[in-house]
Short mmCIF file of N, CA, C and O in Angstrom, two decimals:
data_model
loop_
_atom_site.label_atom_id
_atom_site.label_comp_id
_atom_site.label_asym_id
_atom_site.label_seq_id
_atom_site.Cartn_x
_atom_site.Cartn_y
_atom_site.Cartn_z
N MET R 1 78.50 72.99 102.51
CA MET R 1 79.18 73.68 101.95
C MET R 1 80.05 72.32 101.85
O MET R 1 80.30 71.77 102.16
N THR R 2 81.11 72.44 100.95
CA THR R 2 82.07 71.37 100.61
C THR R 2 83.35 71.77 101.54
O THR R 2 84.02 72.91 101.58
N VAL R 3 84.30 70.55 101.48
CA VAL R 3 85.12 71.06 102.24
C VAL R 3 86.42 70.05 101.67
O VAL R 3 86.10 68.72 100.25
N GLU R 4 87.31 70.96 100.53
CA GLU R 4 88.22 70.60 99.72
C GLU R 4 89.85 70.58 100.33
O GLU R 4 90.26 71.61 101.06
N TYR R 5 90.55 69.68 100.16
CA TYR R 5 91.72 68.63 100.41
C TYR R 5 92.61 69.57 99.75
O TYR R 5 92.46 68.97 98.59
N PHE R 6 94.12 69.77 99.70
CA PHE R 6 95.06 70.08 98.89
C PHE R 6 96.20 69.47 99.63
O PHE R 6 96.41 69.63 100.20
N THR R 7 96.69 69.01 98.34
CA THR R 7 97.50 67.97 98.48
C THR R 7 98.95 68.65 98.21
O THR R 7 99.14 68.82 96.94
N LEU R 8 100.10 68.91 98.23
CA LEU R 8 101.23 69.78 98.05
C LEU R 8 102.07 68.75 97.56
O LEU R 8 102.58 68.21 98.23
N VAL R 9 102.55 68.55 96.32
CA VAL R 9 103.44 67.69 94.71
C VAL R 9 105.05 68.51 94.80
O VAL R 9 104.32 69.98 93.85
N CYS R 10 106.10 68.70 95.89
CA CYS R 10 107.24 68.85 94.94
C CYS R 10 108.61 67.19 94.34
O CYS R 10 108.04 66.46 95.13
N ASP R 11 108.30 68.33 93.26
CA ASP R 11 109.89 66.19 92.48
C ASP R 11 111.23 66.62 93.82
O ASP R 11 111.82 65.80 93.85
N GLU R 12 111.64 68.25 94.52
CA GLU R 12 112.98 68.06 95.07
C GLU R 12 112.56 68.02 96.57
O GLU R 12 111.89 68.87 96.82
N VAL R 13 112.70 66.92 96.86
CA VAL R 13 112.63 66.99 99.15
C VAL R 13 113.77 67.75 99.39
O VAL R 13 114.63 67.45 99.16
N PRO R 14 113.60 68.74 100.21
CA PRO R 14 115.65 69.76 99.90
C PRO R 14 115.78 68.65 101.51
O PRO R 14 114.66 68.15 102.69
N HIS R 15 116.46 68.83 102.28
CA HIS R 15 118.09 68.18 102.75
C HIS R 15 118.39 69.66 103.78
O HIS R 15 118.98 70.73 103.18
N ASP R 16 118.48 69.17 104.82
CA ASP R 16 119.63 70.27 105.20
C ASP R 16 121.73 69.45 105.44
O ASP R 16 121.29 68.54 105.40
N LEU R 17 122.09 70.44 105.69
CA LEU R 17 123.33 70.32 105.77
C LEU R 17 123.98 70.56 107.31
O LEU R 17 123.12 71.30 107.58
N VAL R 18 124.11 68.54 108.08
CA VAL R 18 124.22 69.29 108.78
C VAL R 18 125.85 69.53 109.57
O VAL R 18 126.65 67.46 109.24
N LEU R 19 126.97 69.95 110.55
CA LEU R 19 128.10 69.50 111.10
C LEU R 19 127.90 68.98 112.20
O LEU R 19 128.26 69.98 112.63
N VAL R 20 128.11 67.64 112.38
CA VAL R 20 128.77 67.29 113.24
C VAL R 20 129.34 67.92 114.74
O VAL R 20 129.50 67.99 115.87
N HIS R 21 130.87 67.84 114.36
CA HIS R 21 131.60 67.64 114.79
C HIS R 21 133.38 68.78 113.75
O HIS R 21 132.66 68.10 112.40
N PRO R 22 133.75 69.62 114.26
CA PRO R 22 134.36 70.39 113.37
C PRO R 22 136.33 69.28 113.56
O PRO R 22 136.46 70.04 112.51
N GLY R 23 136.22 68.44 113.88
CA GLY R 23 137.48 67.83 113.59
C GLY R 23 138.79 68.81 114.38
O GLY R 23 138.49 68.98 115.35
N ALA R 24 139.80 67.29 113.98
CA ALA R 24 140.72 68.32 114.82
C ALA R 24 141.12 69.89 114.58
O ALA R 24 141.67 70.30 115.35
N CYS R 25 141.00 69.84 112.81
CA CYS R 25 141.67 71.62 112.37
C CYS R 25 140.59 71.82 111.81
O CYS R 25 139.42 72.40 111.25
N PRO R 26 139.46 73.18 113.66
CA PRO R 26 138.22 74.41 113.38
C PRO R 26 138.46 75.10 112.07
O PRO R 26 137.59 75.56 111.64
N LEU R 27 139.74 75.71 111.72
CA LEU R 27 139.81 77.10 111.84
C LEU R 27 139.74 76.32 109.49
O LEU R 27 138.57 77.15 108.33
N ASP R 28 139.86 74.70 109.50
CA ASP R 28 139.33 74.61 108.17
C ASP R 28 138.51 74.86 107.63
O ASP R 28 137.95 74.73 106.54
N VAL R 29 138.10 74.01 107.93
CA VAL R 29 136.26 73.30 108.65
C VAL R 29 135.56 74.88 107.88
O VAL R 29 135.46 75.31 107.36
N ALA R 30 136.01 75.66 108.99
CA ALA R 30 135.95 76.93 109.15
C ALA R 30 135.92 77.81 107.70
O ALA R 30 134.73 78.91 107.52
N GLN R 31 137.04 77.45 107.18
CA GLN R 31 136.50 78.21 105.61
C GLN R 31 136.04 77.56 105.17
O GLN R 31 135.76 78.40 103.67
N VAL R 32 135.96 76.51 104.82
CA VAL R 32 135.19 75.64 104.01
C VAL R 32 133.88 76.21 104.04
O VAL R 32 132.31 76.34 103.23
N VAL R 33 132.97 76.52 105.39
CA VAL R 33 131.98 76.54 104.95
C VAL R 33 132.22 77.92 105.21
O VAL R 33 130.92 78.79 104.11
N ARG R 34 132.34 79.11 105.27
CA ARG R 34 132.31 80.85 104.72
C ARG R 34 131.75 80.30 103.31
O ARG R 34 131.38 80.99 102.74
N ARG R 35 133.15 79.14 101.66
CA ARG R 35 132.70 79.05 101.10
C ARG R 35 131.43 78.82 100.99
O ARG R 35 130.61 78.89 99.58
N LEU R 36 130.38 78.24 101.63
CA LEU R 36 129.32 77.45 101.27
C LEU R 36 128.42 78.53 101.66
O LEU R 36 127.45 78.53 100.97
N THR R 37 128.71 79.48 102.72
CA THR R 37 128.00 79.95 103.41
C THR R 37 127.78 82.31 102.52
O THR R 37 126.91 83.10 103.06
N GLY R 38 129.31 82.07 102.32
CA GLY R 38 129.02 83.26 101.69
C GLY R 38 129.57 84.90 102.95
O GLY R 38 129.53 85.83 103.09
N LEU R 39 129.31 83.95 105.05
CA LEU R 39 129.46 84.54 106.00
C LEU R 39 130.84 84.40 106.30
O LEU R 39 131.99 84.38 105.14
N SER R 40 131.28 85.79 107.05
CA SER R 40 132.78 86.76 107.29
C SER R 40 133.48 84.84 107.87
O SER R 40 133.27 83.83 108.66
N LEU R 41 134.47 84.99 107.99
CA LEU R 41 135.86 84.21 108.68
C LEU R 41 135.48 84.00 110.06
O LEU R 41 134.40 82.85 110.33
N TRP R 42 135.43 84.95 110.67
CA TRP R 42 134.85 85.20 112.20
C TRP R 42 133.58 84.31 112.14
O TRP R 42 133.52 83.37 112.75
N ARG R 43 132.58 84.63 111.28
CA ARG R 43 131.28 84.46 111.66
C ARG R 43 131.58 82.77 111.50
O ARG R 43 130.11 82.11 112.07
N SER R 44 131.87 82.13 110.86
CA SER R 44 131.79 81.12 109.57
C SER R 44 132.39 80.15 111.45
O SER R 44 132.22 79.12 111.46
N LYS R 45 133.95 80.98 111.69
CA LYS R 45 135.01 80.39 112.77
C LYS R 45 132.90 80.38 113.98
O LYS R 45 133.51 78.31 115.18
N VAL R 46 132.33 81.38 114.44
CA VAL R 46 131.48 80.59 115.53
C VAL R 46 129.97 80.02 115.62
O VAL R 46 130.65 79.20 115.79
N LEU R 47 130.20 79.90 114.94
CA LEU R 47 129.05 78.58 113.84
C LEU R 47 130.11 77.45 113.72
O LEU R 47 129.40 76.33 114.74
N VAL R 48 131.06 77.28 113.73
CA VAL R 48 131.86 76.10 113.49
C VAL R 48 131.95 75.36 115.57
O VAL R 48 131.59 74.15 115.50
N ASP R 49 132.30 76.25 116.16
CA ASP R 49 132.59 75.59 117.37
C ASP R 49 130.95 75.87 117.76
O ASP R 49 130.34 75.57 119.51
N GLN R 50 129.71 75.58 118.01
CA GLN R 50 128.53 75.76 117.73
C GLN R 50 128.10 74.20 117.57
O GLN R 50 126.86 73.25 117.86
N ALA R 51 128.83 73.55 116.29
CA ALA R 51 128.65 72.36 116.28
C ALA R 51 127.77 71.08 117.44
O ALA R 51 128.75 71.23 119.00
N PRO R 52 126.97 70.09 116.84
CA PRO R 52 126.38 70.88 115.66
C PRO R 52 125.47 71.13 115.04
O PRO R 52 124.43 71.69 116.61
N VAL R 53 125.50 71.46 114.60
CA VAL R 53 125.10 72.92 113.90
C VAL R 53 124.23 72.83 112.85
O VAL R 53 125.36 72.45 111.23
N VAL R 54 123.49 73.11 112.10
CA VAL R 54 123.37 73.70 110.48
C VAL R 54 123.53 73.78 109.56
O VAL R 54 123.42 75.57 110.14
N ILE R 55 124.38 74.17 108.61
CA ILE R 55 125.41 74.98 107.80
C ILE R 55 124.15 75.67 107.16
O ILE R 55 124.07 76.27 106.31
N LEU R 56 123.59 74.86 105.93
CA LEU R 56 122.21 74.50 105.38
C LEU R 56 121.16 74.51 104.07
O LEU R 56 121.64 72.93 105.22
N ASP R 57 120.07 75.22 105.04
CA ASP R 57 119.22 74.09 104.76
C ASP R 57 117.60 74.42 103.88
O ASP R 57 117.93 75.51 102.98
N ARG R 58 116.72 73.28 103.13
CA ARG R 58 116.78 73.83 102.51
C ARG R 58 117.21 73.03 101.04
O ARG R 58 117.00 74.39 99.73
N VAL R 59 118.39 72.21 100.09
CA VAL R 59 119.60 73.20 99.09
C VAL R 59 118.81 71.57 99.08
O VAL R 59 118.40 70.58 99.69
N PRO R 60 118.84 71.49 97.63
CA PRO R 60 118.92 70.00 96.94
C PRO R 60 120.02 69.12 96.75
O PRO R 60 121.13 69.02 98.04
N GLU R 61 119.63 67.64 96.69
CA GLU R 61 120.50 66.91 97.81
C GLU R 61 121.99 67.08 96.79
O GLU R 61 122.92 66.46 97.96
N GLU R 62 121.82 66.83 95.90
CA GLU R 62 123.52 67.26 95.28
C GLU R 62 124.31 68.52 96.04
O GLU R 62 125.55 67.96 96.14
N ILE R 63 123.81 68.91 95.88
CA ILE R 63 124.33 70.61 96.72
C ILE R 63 124.93 69.40 98.62
O ILE R 63 126.10 70.21 98.85
N ALA R 64 123.63 69.15 98.64
CA ALA R 64 123.90 69.39 100.08
C ALA R 64 125.39 67.93 99.98
O ALA R 64 125.71 68.15 100.99
N GLU R 65 124.72 66.24 100.09
CA GLU R 65 126.23 65.88 99.57
C GLU R 65 127.64 66.34 98.66
O GLU R 65 128.25 65.81 99.20
N SER R 66 128.27 67.23 97.86
CA SER R 66 128.77 68.37 97.89
C SER R 66 129.24 68.34 98.73
O SER R 66 130.60 68.86 98.79
N ALA R 67 128.53 69.46 98.87
CA ALA R 67 129.42 70.45 100.78
C ALA R 67 129.53 69.39 101.26
O ALA R 67 130.93 69.34 102.10
N VAL R 68 129.18 68.26 102.33
CA VAL R 68 129.36 67.20 102.86
C VAL R 68 130.73 66.56 102.45
O VAL R 68 131.84 66.70 103.70
N ALA R 69 131.19 66.54 101.58
CA ALA R 69 132.85 65.32 100.96
C ALA R 69 133.37 66.74 101.43
O ALA R 69 134.28 66.83 101.42
N ALA R 70 133.05 68.01 100.50
CA ALA R 70 134.31 69.41 101.45
C ALA R 70 134.70 68.60 102.58
O ALA R 70 135.79 69.76 103.17
N LEU R 71 133.39 69.31 103.33
CA LEU R 71 133.50 69.54 105.07
C LEU R 71 134.65 68.19 105.59
O LEU R 71 135.49 68.50 106.58
N ARG R 72 134.01 67.41 104.95
CA ARG R 72 134.61 65.83 105.78
C ARG R 72 136.12 65.69 104.55
O ARG R 72 137.46 65.63 105.45
N ASP R 73 136.80 66.56 103.84
CA ASP R 73 137.96 66.79 103.34
C ASP R 73 138.82 67.39 104.19
O ASP R 73 139.74 67.81 104.18
N ALA R 74 138.26 69.31 105.10
CA ALA R 74 138.46 70.21 105.83
C ALA R 74 138.63 68.64 107.01
O ALA R 74 139.32 69.85 107.57
N GLY R 75 138.26 67.45 107.67
CA GLY R 75 138.83 67.29 108.87
C GLY R 75 137.31 67.35 108.97
O GLY R 75 137.03 66.86 110.07
N GLY R 76 136.54 67.49 109.06
CA GLY R 76 135.18 68.08 109.79
C GLY R 76 134.14 66.82 109.70
O GLY R 76 134.26 65.36 108.45
N ARG R 77 133.32 66.56 109.72
CA ARG R 77 132.33 65.77 110.16
C ARG R 77 130.75 65.99 109.82
O ARG R 77 130.22 67.31 110.34
N ALA R 78 130.13 65.65 109.06
CA ALA R 78 129.05 66.23 108.88
C ALA R 78 128.04 65.29 108.04
O ALA R 78 128.64 63.93 107.78
N GLU R 79 126.69 65.86 107.50
CA GLU R 79 125.10 65.03 107.27
C GLU R 79 124.96 65.03 106.93
O GLU R 79 124.61 66.83 106.82
N VAL R 80 124.10 64.94 105.67
CA VAL R 80 122.25 64.87 105.21
C VAL R 80 121.47 64.98 106.19
O VAL R 80 121.75 63.98 105.98
N ARG R 81 120.57 66.01 105.55
CA ARG R 81 119.38 65.69 106.58
C ARG R 81 117.92 66.07 105.92
O ARG R 81 117.73 67.15 105.47
N GLN R 82 117.54 64.08 105.74
CA GLN R 82 116.53 64.79 104.63
C GLN R 82 114.52 66.34 105.69
O GLN R 82 114.80 64.96 106.92
N ARG R 83 114.22 66.41 105.46
CA ARG R 83 113.89 67.24 106.00
C ARG R 83 112.24 67.04 106.07
O ARG R 83 111.85 65.90 105.13
N PRO R 84 111.52 66.77 107.35
CA PRO R 84 110.39 65.92 107.94
C PRO R 84 108.69 67.02 106.46
O PRO R 84 109.78 68.40 106.48
N GLU R 85 108.74 66.12 106.21
CA GLU R 85 107.85 66.32 105.38
C GLU R 85 107.02 67.55 106.47
O GLU R 85 106.05 67.03 107.23
N PRO R 86 105.85 68.45 106.53
CA PRO R 86 104.99 69.02 106.82
C PRO R 86 103.85 68.38 106.56
O PRO R 86 103.75 68.19 105.99
N HIS R 87 102.83 67.86 107.53
CA HIS R 87 102.36 67.64 107.97
C HIS R 87 100.70 68.54 107.13
O HIS R 87 101.46 70.49 107.36
N SER R 88 99.87 68.15 107.44
CA SER R 88 98.56 68.54 106.81
C SER R 88 97.54 69.39 107.73
O SER R 88 97.12 69.09 108.73
N PRO R 89 97.84 71.20 107.08
CA PRO R 89 97.08 71.44 108.62
C PRO R 89 95.22 71.80 108.67
O PRO R 89 94.30 71.57 109.69
N GLY R 90 94.52 69.98 107.81
CA GLY R 90 93.57 70.25 107.43
C GLY R 90 92.32 71.05 106.38
O GLY R 90 93.37 71.32 106.14
N PRO R 91 91.70 70.08 106.34
CA PRO R 91 90.44 70.82 106.30
C PRO R 91 90.55 72.35 105.38
O PRO R 91 91.17 73.19 105.45
N VAL R 92 90.50 73.14 103.77
CA VAL R 92 90.61 73.93 103.87
C VAL R 92 89.07 75.07 103.22
O VAL R 92 88.41 73.92 102.87
N ALA R 93 88.49 75.65 104.00
CA ALA R 93 86.70 75.80 104.51
C ALA R 93 87.06 77.34 103.14
O ALA R 93 87.42 77.92 102.83
#
């Protein structure tokens, strides 16, 4: 019986966009969240009120960085977090 190990390699590591704080005007931030996610304004406002919350998950770094800039322009505090690499489940039999 031979044991084989597989290592998955991907060129781009996914990132999460996290809204840390909605700032002084949460409605402006909710409008940006609406544009980013396609949610309704009401659902975007609910999401903003739950900060800290992940707004976008598993997106390329460039998209996450531009979304952070848009949220900061609206008055919110946001950050990009790199997804941790999944651990290897072990040998495949």
